[in-house]
Coordinates of C-alpha atoms in Angstrom, one line a residue:
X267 CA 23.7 -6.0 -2.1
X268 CA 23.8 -6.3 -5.6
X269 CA 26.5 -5.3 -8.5
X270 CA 27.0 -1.8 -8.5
X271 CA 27.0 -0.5 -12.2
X272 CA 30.1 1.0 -11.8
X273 CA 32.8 0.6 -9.5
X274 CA 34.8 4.7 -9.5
X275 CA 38.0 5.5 -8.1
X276 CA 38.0 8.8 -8.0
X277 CA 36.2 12.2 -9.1
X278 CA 37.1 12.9 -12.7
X279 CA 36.1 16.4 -12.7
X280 CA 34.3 19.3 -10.9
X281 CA 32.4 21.8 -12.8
X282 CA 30.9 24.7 -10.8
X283 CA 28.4 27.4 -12.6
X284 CA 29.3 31.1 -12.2
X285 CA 27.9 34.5 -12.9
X286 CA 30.9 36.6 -13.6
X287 CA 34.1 34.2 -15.1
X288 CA 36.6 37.1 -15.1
X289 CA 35.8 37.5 -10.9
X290 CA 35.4 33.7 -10.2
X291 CA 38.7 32.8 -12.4
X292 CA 40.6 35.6 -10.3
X293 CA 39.4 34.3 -7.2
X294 CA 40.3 30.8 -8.4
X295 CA 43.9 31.6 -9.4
X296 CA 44.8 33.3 -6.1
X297 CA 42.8 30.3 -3.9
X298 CA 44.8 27.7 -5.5
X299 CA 47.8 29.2 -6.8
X300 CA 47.4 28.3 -10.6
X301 CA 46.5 29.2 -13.9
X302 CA 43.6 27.4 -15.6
X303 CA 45.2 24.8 -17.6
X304 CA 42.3 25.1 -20.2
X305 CA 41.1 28.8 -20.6
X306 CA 38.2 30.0 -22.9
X307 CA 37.1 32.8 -20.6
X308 CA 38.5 35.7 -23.0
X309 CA 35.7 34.6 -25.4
X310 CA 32.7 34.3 -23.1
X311 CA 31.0 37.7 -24.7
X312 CA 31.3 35.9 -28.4
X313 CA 28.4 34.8 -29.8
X314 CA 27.6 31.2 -29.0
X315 CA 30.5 30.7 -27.0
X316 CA 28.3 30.1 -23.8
X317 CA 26.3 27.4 -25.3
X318 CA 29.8 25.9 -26.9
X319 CA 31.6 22.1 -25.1
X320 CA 34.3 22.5 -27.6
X321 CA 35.1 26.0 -25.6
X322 CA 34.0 24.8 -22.1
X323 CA 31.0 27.3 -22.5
X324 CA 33.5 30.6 -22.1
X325 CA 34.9 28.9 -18.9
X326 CA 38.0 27.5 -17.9
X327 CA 39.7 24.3 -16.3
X328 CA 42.0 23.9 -13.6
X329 CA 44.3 21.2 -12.8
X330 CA 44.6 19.4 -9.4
X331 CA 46.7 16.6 -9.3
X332 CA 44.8 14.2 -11.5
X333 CA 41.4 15.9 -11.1
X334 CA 40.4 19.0 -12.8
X335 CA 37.9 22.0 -11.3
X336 CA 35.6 24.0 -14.0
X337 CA 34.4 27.3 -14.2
X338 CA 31.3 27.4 -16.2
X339 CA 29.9 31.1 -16.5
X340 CA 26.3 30.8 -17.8
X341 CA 24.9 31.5 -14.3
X342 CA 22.0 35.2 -14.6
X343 CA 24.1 38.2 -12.8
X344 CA 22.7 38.5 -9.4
X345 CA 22.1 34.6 -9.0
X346 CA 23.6 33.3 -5.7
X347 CA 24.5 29.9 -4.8
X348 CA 22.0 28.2 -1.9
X349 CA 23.4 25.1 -1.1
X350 CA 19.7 23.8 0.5
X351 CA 18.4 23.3 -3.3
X352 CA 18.8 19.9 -5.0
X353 CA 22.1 19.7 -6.2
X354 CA 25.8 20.9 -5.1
X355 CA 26.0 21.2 -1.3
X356 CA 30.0 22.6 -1.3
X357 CA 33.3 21.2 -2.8
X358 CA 35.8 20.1 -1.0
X359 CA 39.7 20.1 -1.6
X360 CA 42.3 17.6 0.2
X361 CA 45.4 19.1 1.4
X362 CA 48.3 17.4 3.0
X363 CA 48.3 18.0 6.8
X364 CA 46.4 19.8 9.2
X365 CA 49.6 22.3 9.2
X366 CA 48.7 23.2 5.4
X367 CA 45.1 24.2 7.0
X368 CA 46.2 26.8 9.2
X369 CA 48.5 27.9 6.6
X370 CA 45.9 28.2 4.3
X371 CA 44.0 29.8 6.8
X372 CA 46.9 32.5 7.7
X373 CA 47.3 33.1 3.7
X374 CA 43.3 33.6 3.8
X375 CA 43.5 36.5 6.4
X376 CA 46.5 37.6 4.7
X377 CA 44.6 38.4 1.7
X378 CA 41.3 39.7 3.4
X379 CA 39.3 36.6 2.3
X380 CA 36.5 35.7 5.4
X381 CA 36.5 32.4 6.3
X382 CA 35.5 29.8 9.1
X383 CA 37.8 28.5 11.8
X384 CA 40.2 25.2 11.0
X385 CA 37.6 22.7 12.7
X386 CA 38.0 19.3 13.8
X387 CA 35.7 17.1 12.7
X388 CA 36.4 14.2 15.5
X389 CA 35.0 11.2 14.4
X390 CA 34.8 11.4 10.9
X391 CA 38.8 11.4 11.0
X392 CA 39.0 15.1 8.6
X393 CA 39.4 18.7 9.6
X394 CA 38.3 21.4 7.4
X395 CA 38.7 25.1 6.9
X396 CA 35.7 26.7 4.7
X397 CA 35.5 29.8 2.9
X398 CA 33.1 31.4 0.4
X399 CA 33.4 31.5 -3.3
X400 CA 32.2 35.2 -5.3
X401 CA 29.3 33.6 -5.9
X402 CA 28.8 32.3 -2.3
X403 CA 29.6 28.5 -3.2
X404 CA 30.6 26.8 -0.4
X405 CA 34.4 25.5 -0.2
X406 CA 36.2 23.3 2.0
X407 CA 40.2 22.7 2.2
X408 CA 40.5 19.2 4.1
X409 CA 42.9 16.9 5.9
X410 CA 42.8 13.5 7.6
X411 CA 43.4 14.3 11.4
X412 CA 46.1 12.9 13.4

């Protein structure tokens, strides 16, 4: 094999594109439990703002751990997410124990989110729980099985 280019430790940053930022930040803030630590969605209607970096395109950021996940609302009204097109198939979030699944999973009923059972995924040494974003991105909470 040769010398890779690079040689990453981690994901820097996730940026997923949205139709609706007020909706998708909601949902956001209530899935995770936090505020966006960087938050331009109050000027997404001003002009330019969606074609703007310097204001993360109207979105917003949040924080996990040393990672960030973005919001980035340019996405037509009415666009879903189909996961069998080139490019994002879901994301996926590491939590610490299987336990945190089924919590996560209880909090999810709790709240009147659908999602998919807590599955084990046997060999690959991960079980998952998976629910929908608004705009029926795929998500995954995981944790290395016992």
């Amino acid at each position: 094999m040769s010398e890779p280019i690079a040689r990453p430790t981690a994901l820097a940053h996730v940026r997923v594109t949205v139709t609706d930022i007020a909706r998708s930040k909601a949902f956001y803030q209530r899935l995770l439990g936090t505020d966006p630590a960087i938050d331009f969605s109050d000027q997404v209607d001003e002009p330019g703002v969606r074609e703007d970096r310097a204001r993360f395109y109207g979105g917003c950021v949040f924080r996990l751990g040393d990672q960030v996940f973005g919001l980035r609302p340019v996405a037509p009204a009415g666009q879903r997410f189909d996961p069998d097109t080139v490019g994002l198939d879901h994301v996926s979030f590491v939590l610490g124990s299987v336990d945190e699944l089924h919590q996560a999973a209880a909090r999810l009923d709790e709240a009147g989110i659908e999602h998919g059972e807590v599955t084990d995924l046997g060999d690959a040494g991960m079980v998952i729980l998976s629910v929908q974003d608004p705009d029926d991105i795929n998500l995954e909470f995981a944790a290395l099985s016992s």
